Tab-separated table of C-alpha atoms in Angstrom:
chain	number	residue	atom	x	y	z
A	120	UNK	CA	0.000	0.000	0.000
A	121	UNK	CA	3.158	2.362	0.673
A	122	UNK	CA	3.923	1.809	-3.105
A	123	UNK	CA	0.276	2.982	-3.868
A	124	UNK	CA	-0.869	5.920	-1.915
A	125	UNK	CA	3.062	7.186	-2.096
A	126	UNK	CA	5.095	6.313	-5.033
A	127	UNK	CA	1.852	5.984	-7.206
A	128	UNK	CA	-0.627	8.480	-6.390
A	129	UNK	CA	-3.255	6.213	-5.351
A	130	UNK	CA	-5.983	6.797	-3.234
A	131	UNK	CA	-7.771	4.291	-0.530
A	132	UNK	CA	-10.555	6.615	-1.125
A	133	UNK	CA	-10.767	7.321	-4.698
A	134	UNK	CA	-13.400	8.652	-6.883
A	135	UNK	CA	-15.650	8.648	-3.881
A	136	UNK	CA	-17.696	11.539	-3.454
A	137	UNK	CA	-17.744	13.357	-0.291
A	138	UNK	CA	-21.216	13.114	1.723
A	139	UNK	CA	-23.090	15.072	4.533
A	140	UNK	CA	-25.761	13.696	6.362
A	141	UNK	CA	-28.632	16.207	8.223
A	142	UNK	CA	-29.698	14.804	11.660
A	143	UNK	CA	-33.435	15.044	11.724
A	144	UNK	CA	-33.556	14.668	15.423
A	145	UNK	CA	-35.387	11.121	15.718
A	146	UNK	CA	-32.511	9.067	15.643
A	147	UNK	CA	-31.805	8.790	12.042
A	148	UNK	CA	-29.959	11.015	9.465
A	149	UNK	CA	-31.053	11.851	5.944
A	150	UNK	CA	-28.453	12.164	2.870
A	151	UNK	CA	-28.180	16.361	1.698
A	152	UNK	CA	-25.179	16.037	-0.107
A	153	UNK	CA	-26.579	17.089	-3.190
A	154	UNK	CA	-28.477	20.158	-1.860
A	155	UNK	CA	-25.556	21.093	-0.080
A	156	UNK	CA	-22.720	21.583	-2.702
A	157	UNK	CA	-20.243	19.150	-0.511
A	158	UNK	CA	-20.069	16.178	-3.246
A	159	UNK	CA	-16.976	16.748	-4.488
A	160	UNK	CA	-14.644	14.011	-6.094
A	161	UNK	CA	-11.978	15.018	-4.290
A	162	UNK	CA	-9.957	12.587	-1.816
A	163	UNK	CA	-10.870	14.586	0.957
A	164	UNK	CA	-9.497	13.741	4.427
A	165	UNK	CA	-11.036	16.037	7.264
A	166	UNK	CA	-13.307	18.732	7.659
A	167	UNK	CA	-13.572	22.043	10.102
A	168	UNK	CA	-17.093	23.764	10.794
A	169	UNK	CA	-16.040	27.508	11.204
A	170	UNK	CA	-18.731	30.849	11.396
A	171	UNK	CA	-15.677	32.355	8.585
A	172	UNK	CA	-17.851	35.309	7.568
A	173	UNK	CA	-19.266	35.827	11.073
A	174	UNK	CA	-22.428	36.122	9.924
A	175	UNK	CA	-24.255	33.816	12.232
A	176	UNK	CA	-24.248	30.484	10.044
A	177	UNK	CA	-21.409	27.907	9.990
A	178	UNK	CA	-19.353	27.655	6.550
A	179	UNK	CA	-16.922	24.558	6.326
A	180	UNK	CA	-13.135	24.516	5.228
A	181	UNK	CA	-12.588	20.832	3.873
A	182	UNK	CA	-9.108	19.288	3.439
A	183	UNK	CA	-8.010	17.096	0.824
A	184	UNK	CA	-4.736	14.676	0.323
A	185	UNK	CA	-5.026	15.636	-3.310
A	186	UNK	CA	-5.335	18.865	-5.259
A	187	UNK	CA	-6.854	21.487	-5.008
A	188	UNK	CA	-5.770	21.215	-0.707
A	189	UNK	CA	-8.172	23.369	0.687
A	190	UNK	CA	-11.932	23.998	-0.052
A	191	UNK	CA	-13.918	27.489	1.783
A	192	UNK	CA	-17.437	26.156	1.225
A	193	UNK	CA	-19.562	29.319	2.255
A	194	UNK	CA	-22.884	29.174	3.414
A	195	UNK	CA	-25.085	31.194	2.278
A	196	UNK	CA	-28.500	29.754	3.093
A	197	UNK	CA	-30.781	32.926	3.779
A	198	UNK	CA	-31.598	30.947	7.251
A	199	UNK	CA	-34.167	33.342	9.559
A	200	UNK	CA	-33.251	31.315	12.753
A	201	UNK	CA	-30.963	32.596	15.427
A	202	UNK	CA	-27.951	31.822	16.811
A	203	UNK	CA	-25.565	32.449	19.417
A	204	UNK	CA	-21.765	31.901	19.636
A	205	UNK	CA	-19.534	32.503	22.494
A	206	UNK	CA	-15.962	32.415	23.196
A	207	UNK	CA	-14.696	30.866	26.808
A	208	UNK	CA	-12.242	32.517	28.830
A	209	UNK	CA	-10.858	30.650	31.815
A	210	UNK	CA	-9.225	31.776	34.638
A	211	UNK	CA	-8.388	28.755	36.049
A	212	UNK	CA	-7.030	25.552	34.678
A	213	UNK	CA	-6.352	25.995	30.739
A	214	UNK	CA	-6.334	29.620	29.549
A	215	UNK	CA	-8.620	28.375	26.326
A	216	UNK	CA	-10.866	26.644	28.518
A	217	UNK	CA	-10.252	23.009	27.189
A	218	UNK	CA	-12.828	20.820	28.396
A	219	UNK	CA	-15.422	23.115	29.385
A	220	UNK	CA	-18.632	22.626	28.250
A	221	UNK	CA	-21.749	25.252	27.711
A	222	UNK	CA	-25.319	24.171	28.263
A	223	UNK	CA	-28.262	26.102	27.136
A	224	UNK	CA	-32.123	25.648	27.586
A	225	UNK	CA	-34.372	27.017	25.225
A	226	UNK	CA	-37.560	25.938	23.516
A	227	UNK	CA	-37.775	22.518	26.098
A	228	UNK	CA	-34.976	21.714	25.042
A	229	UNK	CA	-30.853	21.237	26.085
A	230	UNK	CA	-28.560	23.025	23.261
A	231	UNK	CA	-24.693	21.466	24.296
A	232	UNK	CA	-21.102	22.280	23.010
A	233	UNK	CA	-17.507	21.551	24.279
A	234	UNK	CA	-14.874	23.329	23.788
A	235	UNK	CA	-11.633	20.314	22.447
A	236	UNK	CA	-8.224	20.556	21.189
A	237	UNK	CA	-8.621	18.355	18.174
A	238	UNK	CA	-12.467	16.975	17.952
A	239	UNK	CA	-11.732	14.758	14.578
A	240	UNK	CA	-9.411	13.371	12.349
A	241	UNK	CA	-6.602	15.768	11.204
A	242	UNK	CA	-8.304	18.899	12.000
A	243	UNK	CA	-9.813	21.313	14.887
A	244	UNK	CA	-12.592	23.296	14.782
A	245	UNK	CA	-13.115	27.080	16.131
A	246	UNK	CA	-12.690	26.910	20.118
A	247	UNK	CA	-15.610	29.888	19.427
A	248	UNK	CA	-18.789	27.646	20.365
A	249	UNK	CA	-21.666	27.930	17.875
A	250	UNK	CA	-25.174	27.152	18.644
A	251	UNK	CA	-28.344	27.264	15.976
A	252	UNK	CA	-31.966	27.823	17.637
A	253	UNK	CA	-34.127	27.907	14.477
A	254	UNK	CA	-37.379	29.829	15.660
A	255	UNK	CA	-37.225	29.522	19.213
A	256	UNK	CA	-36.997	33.197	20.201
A	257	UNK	CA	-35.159	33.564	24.119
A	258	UNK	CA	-33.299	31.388	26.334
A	259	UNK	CA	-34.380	29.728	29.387
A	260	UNK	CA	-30.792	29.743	30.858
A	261	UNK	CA	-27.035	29.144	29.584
A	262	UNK	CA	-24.281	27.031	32.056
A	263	UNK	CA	-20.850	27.167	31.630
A	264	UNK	CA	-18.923	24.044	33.312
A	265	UNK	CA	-15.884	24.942	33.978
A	266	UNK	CA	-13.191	21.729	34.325
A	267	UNK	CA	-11.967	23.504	37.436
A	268	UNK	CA	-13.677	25.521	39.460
A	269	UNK	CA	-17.999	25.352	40.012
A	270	UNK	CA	-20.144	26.380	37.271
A	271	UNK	CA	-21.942	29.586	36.545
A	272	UNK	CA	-25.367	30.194	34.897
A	273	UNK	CA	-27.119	32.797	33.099
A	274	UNK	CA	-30.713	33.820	32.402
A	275	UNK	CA	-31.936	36.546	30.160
A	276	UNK	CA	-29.193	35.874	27.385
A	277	UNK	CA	-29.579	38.247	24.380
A	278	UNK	CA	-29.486	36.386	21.004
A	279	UNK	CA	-27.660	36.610	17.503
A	280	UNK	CA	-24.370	38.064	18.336
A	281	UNK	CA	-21.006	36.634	20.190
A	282	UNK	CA	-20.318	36.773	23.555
A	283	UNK	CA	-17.241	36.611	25.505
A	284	UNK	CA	-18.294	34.629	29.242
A	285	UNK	CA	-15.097	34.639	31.273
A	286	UNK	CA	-14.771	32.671	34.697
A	287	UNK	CA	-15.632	34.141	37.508
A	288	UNK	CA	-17.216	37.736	36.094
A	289	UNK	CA	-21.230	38.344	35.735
A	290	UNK	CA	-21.105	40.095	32.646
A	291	UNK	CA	-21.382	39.187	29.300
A	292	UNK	CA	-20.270	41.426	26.722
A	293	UNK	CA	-20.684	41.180	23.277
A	294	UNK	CA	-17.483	40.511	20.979
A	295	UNK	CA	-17.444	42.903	18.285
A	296	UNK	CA	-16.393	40.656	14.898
A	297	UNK	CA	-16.155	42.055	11.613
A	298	UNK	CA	-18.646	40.444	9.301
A	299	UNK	CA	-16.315	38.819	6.624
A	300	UNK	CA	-16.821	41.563	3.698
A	301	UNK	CA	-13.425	40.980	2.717
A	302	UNK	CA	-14.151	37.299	2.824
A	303	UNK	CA	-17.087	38.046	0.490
A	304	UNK	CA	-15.422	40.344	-1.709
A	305	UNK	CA	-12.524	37.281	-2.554
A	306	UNK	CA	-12.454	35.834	-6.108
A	307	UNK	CA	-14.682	32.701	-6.211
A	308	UNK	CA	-17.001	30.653	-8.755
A	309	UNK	CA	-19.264	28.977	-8.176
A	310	UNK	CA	-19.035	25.008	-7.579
A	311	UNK	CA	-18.808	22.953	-10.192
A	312	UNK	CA	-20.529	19.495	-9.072
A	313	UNK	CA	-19.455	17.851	-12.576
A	314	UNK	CA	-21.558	14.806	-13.720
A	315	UNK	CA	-22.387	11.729	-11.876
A	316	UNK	CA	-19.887	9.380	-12.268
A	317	UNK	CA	-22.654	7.054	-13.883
A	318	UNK	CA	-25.909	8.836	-15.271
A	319	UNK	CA	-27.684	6.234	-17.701
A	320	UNK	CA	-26.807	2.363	-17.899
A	321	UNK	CA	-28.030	0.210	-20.177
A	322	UNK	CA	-27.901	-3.437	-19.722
A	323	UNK	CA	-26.418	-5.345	-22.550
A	324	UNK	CA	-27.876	-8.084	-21.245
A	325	UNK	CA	-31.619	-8.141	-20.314
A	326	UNK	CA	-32.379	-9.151	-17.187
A	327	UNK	CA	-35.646	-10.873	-16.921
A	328	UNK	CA	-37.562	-9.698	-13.562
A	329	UNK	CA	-41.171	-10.216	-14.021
A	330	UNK	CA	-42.307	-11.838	-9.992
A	331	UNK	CA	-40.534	-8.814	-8.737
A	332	UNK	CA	-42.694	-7.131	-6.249
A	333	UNK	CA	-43.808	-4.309	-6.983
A	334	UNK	CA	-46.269	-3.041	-3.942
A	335	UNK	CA	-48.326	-0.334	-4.285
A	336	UNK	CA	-50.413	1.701	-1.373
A	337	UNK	CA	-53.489	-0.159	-2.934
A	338	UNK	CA	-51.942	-3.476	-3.917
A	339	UNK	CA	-49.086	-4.315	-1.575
A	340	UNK	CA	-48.618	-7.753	-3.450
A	341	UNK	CA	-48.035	-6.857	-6.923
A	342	UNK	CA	-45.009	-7.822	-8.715
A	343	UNK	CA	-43.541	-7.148	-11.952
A	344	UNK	CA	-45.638	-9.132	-14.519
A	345	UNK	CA	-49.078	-7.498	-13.265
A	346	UNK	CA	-48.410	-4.490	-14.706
A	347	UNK	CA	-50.439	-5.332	-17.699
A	348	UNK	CA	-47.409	-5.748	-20.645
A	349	UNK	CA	-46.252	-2.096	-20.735
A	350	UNK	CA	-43.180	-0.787	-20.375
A	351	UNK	CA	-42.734	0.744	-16.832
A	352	UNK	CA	-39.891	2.989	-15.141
A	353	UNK	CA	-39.370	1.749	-11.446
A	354	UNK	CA	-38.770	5.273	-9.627
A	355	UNK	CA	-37.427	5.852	-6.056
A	356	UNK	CA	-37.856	9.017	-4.996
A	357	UNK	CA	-38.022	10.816	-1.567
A	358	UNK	CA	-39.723	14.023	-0.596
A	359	UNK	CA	-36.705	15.907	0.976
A	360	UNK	CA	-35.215	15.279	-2.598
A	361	UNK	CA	-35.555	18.641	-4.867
A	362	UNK	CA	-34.313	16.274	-7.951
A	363	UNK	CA	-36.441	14.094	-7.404
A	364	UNK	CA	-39.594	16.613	-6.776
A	365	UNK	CA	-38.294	18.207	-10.549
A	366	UNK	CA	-38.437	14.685	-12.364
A	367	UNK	CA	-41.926	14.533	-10.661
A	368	UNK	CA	-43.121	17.472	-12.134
A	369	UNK	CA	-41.776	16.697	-15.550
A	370	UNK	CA	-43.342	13.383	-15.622
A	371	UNK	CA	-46.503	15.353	-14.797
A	372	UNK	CA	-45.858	18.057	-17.565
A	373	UNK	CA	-45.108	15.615	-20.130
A	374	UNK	CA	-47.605	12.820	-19.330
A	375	UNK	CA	-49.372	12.966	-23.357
A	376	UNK	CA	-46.087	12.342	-24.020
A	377	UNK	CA	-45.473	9.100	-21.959
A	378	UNK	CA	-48.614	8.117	-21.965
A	379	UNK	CA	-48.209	7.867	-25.702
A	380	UNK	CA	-45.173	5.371	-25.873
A	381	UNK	CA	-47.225	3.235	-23.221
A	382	UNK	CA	-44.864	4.303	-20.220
A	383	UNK	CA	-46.028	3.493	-16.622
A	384	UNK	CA	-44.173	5.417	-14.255
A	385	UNK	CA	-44.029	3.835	-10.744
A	386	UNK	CA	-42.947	6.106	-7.801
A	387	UNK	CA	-41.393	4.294	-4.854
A	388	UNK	CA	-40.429	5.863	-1.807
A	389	UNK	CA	-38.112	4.129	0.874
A	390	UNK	CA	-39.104	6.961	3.539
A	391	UNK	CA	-40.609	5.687	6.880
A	392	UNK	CA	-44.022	5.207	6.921
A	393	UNK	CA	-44.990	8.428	9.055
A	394	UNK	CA	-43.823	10.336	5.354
A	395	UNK	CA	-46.569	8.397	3.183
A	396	UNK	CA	-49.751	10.710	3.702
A	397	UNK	CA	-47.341	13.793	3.351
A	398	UNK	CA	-45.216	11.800	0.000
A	399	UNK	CA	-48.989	11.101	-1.376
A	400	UNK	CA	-50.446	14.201	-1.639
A	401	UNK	CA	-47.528	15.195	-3.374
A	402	UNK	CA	-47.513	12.247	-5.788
A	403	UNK	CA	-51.561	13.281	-6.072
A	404	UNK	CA	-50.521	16.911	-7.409
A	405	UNK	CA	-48.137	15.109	-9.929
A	406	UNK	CA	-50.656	13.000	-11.050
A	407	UNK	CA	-48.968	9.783	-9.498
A	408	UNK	CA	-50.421	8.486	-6.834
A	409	UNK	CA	-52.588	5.766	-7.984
A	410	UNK	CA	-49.016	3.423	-8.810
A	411	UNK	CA	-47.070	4.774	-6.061
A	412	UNK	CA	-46.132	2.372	-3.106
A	413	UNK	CA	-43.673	1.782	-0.227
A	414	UNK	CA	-39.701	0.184	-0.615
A	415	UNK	CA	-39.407	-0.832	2.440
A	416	UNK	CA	-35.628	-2.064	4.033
A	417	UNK	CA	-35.740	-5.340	2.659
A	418	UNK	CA	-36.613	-4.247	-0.802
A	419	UNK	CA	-34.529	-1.385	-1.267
A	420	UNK	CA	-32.016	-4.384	-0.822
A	421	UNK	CA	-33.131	-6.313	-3.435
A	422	UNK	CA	-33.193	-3.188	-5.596
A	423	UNK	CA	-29.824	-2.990	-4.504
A	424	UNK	CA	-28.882	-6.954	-5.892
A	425	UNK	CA	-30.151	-5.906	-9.274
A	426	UNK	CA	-28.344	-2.934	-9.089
A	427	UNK	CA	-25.528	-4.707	-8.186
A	428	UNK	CA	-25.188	-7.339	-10.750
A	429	UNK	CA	-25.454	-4.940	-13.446
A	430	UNK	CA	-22.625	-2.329	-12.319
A	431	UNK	CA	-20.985	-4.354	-9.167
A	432	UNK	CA	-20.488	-3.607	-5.865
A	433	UNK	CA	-22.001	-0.284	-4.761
A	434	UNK	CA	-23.435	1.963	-1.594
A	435	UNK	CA	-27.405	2.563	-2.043
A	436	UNK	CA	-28.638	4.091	-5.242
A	437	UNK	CA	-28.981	7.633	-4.992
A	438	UNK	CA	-32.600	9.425	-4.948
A	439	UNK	CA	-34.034	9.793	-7.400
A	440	UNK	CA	-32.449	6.681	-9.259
A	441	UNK	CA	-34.746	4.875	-11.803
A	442	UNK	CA	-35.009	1.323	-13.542
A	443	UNK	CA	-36.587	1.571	-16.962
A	444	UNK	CA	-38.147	-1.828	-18.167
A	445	UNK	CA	-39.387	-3.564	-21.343
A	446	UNK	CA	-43.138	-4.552	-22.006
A	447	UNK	CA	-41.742	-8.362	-21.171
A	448	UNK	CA	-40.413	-7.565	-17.713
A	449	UNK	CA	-37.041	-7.494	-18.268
A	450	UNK	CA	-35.043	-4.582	-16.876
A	451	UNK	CA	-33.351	-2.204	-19.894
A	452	UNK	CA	-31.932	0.550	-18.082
A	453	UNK	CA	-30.747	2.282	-14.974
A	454	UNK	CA	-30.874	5.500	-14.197
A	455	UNK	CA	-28.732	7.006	-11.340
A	456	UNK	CA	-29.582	10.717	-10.922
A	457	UNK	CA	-32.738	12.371	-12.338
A	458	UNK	CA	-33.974	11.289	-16.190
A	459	UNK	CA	-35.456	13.953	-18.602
A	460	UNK	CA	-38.556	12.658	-20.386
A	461	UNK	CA	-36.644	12.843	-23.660
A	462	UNK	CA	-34.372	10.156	-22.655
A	463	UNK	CA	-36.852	8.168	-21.391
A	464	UNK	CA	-39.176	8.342	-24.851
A	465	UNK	CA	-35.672	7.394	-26.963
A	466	UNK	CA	-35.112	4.652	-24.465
A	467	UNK	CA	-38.647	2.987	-25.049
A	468	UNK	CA	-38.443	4.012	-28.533
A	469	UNK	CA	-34.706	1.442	-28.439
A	470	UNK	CA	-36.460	-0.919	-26.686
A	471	UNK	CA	-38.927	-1.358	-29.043
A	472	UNK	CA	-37.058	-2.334	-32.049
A	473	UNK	CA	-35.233	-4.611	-29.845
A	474	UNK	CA	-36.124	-9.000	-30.557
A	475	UNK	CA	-38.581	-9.631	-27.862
A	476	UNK	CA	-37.310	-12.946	-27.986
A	477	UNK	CA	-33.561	-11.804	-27.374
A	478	UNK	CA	-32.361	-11.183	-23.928
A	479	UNK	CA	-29.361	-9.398	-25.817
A	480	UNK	CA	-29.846	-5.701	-26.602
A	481	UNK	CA	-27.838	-4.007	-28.771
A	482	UNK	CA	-30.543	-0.773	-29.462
A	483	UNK	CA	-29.382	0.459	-26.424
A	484	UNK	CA	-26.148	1.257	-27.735
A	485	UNK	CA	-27.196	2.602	-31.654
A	486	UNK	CA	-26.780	-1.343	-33.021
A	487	UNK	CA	-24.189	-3.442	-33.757
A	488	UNK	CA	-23.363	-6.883	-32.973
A	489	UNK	CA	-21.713	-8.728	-30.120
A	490	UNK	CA	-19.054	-11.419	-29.964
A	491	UNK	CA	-19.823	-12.823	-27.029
A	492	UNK	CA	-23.130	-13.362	-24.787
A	493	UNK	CA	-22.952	-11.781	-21.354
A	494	UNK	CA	-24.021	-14.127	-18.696
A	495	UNK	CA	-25.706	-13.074	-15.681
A	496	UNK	CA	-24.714	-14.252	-11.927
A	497	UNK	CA	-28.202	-15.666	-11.739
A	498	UNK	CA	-27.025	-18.069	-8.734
A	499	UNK	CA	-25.494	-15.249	-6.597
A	500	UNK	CA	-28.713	-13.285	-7.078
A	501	UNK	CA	-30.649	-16.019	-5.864
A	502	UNK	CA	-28.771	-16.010	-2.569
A	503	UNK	CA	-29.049	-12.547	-2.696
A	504	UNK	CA	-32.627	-12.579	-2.231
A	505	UNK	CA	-32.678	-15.820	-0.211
A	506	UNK	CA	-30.861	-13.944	2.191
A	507	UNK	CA	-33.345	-10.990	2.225
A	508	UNK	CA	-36.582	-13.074	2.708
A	509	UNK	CA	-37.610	-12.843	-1.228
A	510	UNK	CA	-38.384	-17.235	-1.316
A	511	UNK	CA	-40.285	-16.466	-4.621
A	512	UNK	CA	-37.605	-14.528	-6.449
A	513	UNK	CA	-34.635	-16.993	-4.972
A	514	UNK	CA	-36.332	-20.060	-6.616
A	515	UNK	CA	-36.945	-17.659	-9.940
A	516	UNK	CA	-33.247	-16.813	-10.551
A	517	UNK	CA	-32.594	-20.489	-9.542
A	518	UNK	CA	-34.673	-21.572	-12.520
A	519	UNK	CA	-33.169	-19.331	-14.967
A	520	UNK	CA	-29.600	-20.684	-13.778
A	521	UNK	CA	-31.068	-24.352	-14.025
A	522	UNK	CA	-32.267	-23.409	-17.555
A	523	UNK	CA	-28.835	-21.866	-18.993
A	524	UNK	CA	-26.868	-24.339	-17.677
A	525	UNK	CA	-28.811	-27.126	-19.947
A	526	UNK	CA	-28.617	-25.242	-22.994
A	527	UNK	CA	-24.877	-25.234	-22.655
């Protein structure tokens, strides 16, 4: 590995985009990479929260092993919440207070930072402790705990500003910090996300999925083959995903247009159940309700096997991500990232003059024809879906291995 990462350039983290997660307070974190500019390719290896502009909201400076070294990601969300940050001055024990923690009630509920010398790998955030309130409008009370010496409290804080709380003294005056219009003023562009590192794949080989389920809100058992002999685009989708809300509305837009090449669009969100009424009146503006259904854990994995055995080993799909497939079952395409209608109508259109009796497509590439037959893992999918509870769709991709192996 000292060869690779040294001598060679290599990465143990290459072409991975970077990812931030959003804590939604329940226990469970939701994916905003997308939304919030962070998914860069670069082999980044740590990350500082910092208020650089002083303008109440926290901007990050990221790190990477690999060029360019340093990222300023500003944030400029026009946020209406408040905030408050403060700055710790001890007068006893360390000077910069390390160790001391602040805790402040507001709104029912406990608000707590602590001040560290080096909180995470290869880097060290502002000792200045930052605290985001959203609506709540006053503070019940603020403790400092001081890691020598008894702690202090204070009611009637003021908001939006920095204060300076040193051990031992009453007061708290504000810090006056300049509000980063130099910062501002700095040569920048604006972030270039580049392209997905896969947008649109389609599958030389066909692969034949007609018992997969399918569930809908009104028909939790239906599978694949039920779908009445149309073509059909599978799509996950979420409704914290502004992609996914856009493809939504374009599928709505366009629906003549679908609707004329025979296209069933099937919305599937993997969102928690407490989501559904909210994700359905949504769907209902679009249009979409009346196919939509539920992916629950266990078939977002098999989702994952298919996607799997077409383009290998890979972390969930992102949202929205999309399976297009032919009037026979059999899955054509997949779609990571948002789909215009366009595509999709020159996609069916492919499909179409494709052999229904060939599993081997070669519209999806503009023609031609191929030396060799691409042969699907049909017994590792079956233990796929063993493993996941699917009995019906083991035994299926059993069968089709059974039935290769005595043409050969």
């Amino acid at each position: 590995m000292r060869v690779l990462v040294l001598e060679q350039g290599q990465s143990w983290s290459g072409n991975e985009r970077n990812c931030s997660f959003l804590n939604t307070g329940n226990g469970r974190f939701v994916n905003t990479s997308s939304v919030t500019g962070v998914e860069f390719v670069d082999d980044a290896r740590s990350m500082a929260p910092v208020d650089w502009d002083n303008d109440g909201d926290l901007d990050m400076i990221i790190k990477n092993r690999t060029a360019p070294r340093l990222r300023a990601i500003r944030n400029d969300y026009d946020s209406k919440g408040h905030y408050l940050a403060i700055d710790l001055v001890a007068t006893k024990g360390h000077p910069d207070a390390i160790g001391a923690n602040v805790v402040i009630e507001a709104g029912g509920k406990q608000f707590i930072r602590r001040v560290y010398c080096g909180d995470a790998f290869l880097s060290q955030r502002s000792r200045r402790l930052h605290f985001s309130f959203g609506q709540i409008e006053t503070l019940d009370k603020l403790t400092v705990n001081w890691t020598h010496g008894p702690s202090e409290s204070f009611e009637n804080v003021p908001l939006d500003r920095t204060l300076r709380i040193t051990q031992g003294e009453k007061e708290l005056p504000s810090v006056e910090v300049p509000r980063g219009a130099e910062f501002r003023k700095a040569a920048h562009k604006a972030l270039e996300r580049g392209g997905k590192p896969v947008v649109r794949v389609p599958l030389i080989a066909k692969l034949p999925m007609e018992p997969f389920p399918l569930p809908s809100f009104r028909a939790p058992d239906r599978v694949v083959r039920d779908m009445g002999g149309k073509p059909l685009l599978i799509n996950l989708w979420a409704t914290w995903c502004g992609g996914c809300k856009a493809e939504l509305s374009e599928f709505h837009e366009r629906a003549e247009d679908l609707s004329e090449v025979g296209l069933q669009v099937v919305p599937l969100t993997p969102e928690d159940p407490s989501m559904h009424q909210a994700g359905r009146q949504m769907l209902a503006k679009f249009g979409l309700e009346n196919q939509a259904g539920h992916a629950d854990e266990n078939l977002m994995g098999a989702i994952r096997v298919l996607i799997t055995e077409v383009i290998g080993e890979s972390r969930d799909a992102p949202m929205p991500t999309s399976l297009l497939i032919d009037a026979e079952g059999r899955l054509c395409v997949i779609y990571l990232g948002p789909v215009s209608v366009d595509v999709l109508l020159e996609d069916v259109g492919r499909m179409r003059l494709a052999s229904p009796d060939s599993y081997v497509s070669t519209e999806q590439f503009g023609g031609g024809r191929w030396t060799t037959t691409r042969e699907r893992h049909y017994r590792l999918m079956a233990r796929g879906f063993r493993l996941l509870g699917f009995g019906e769709l083991e035994r299926y991709y059993q069968e089709l291995a059974r039935e290769r192996r005595d043409k050969k």
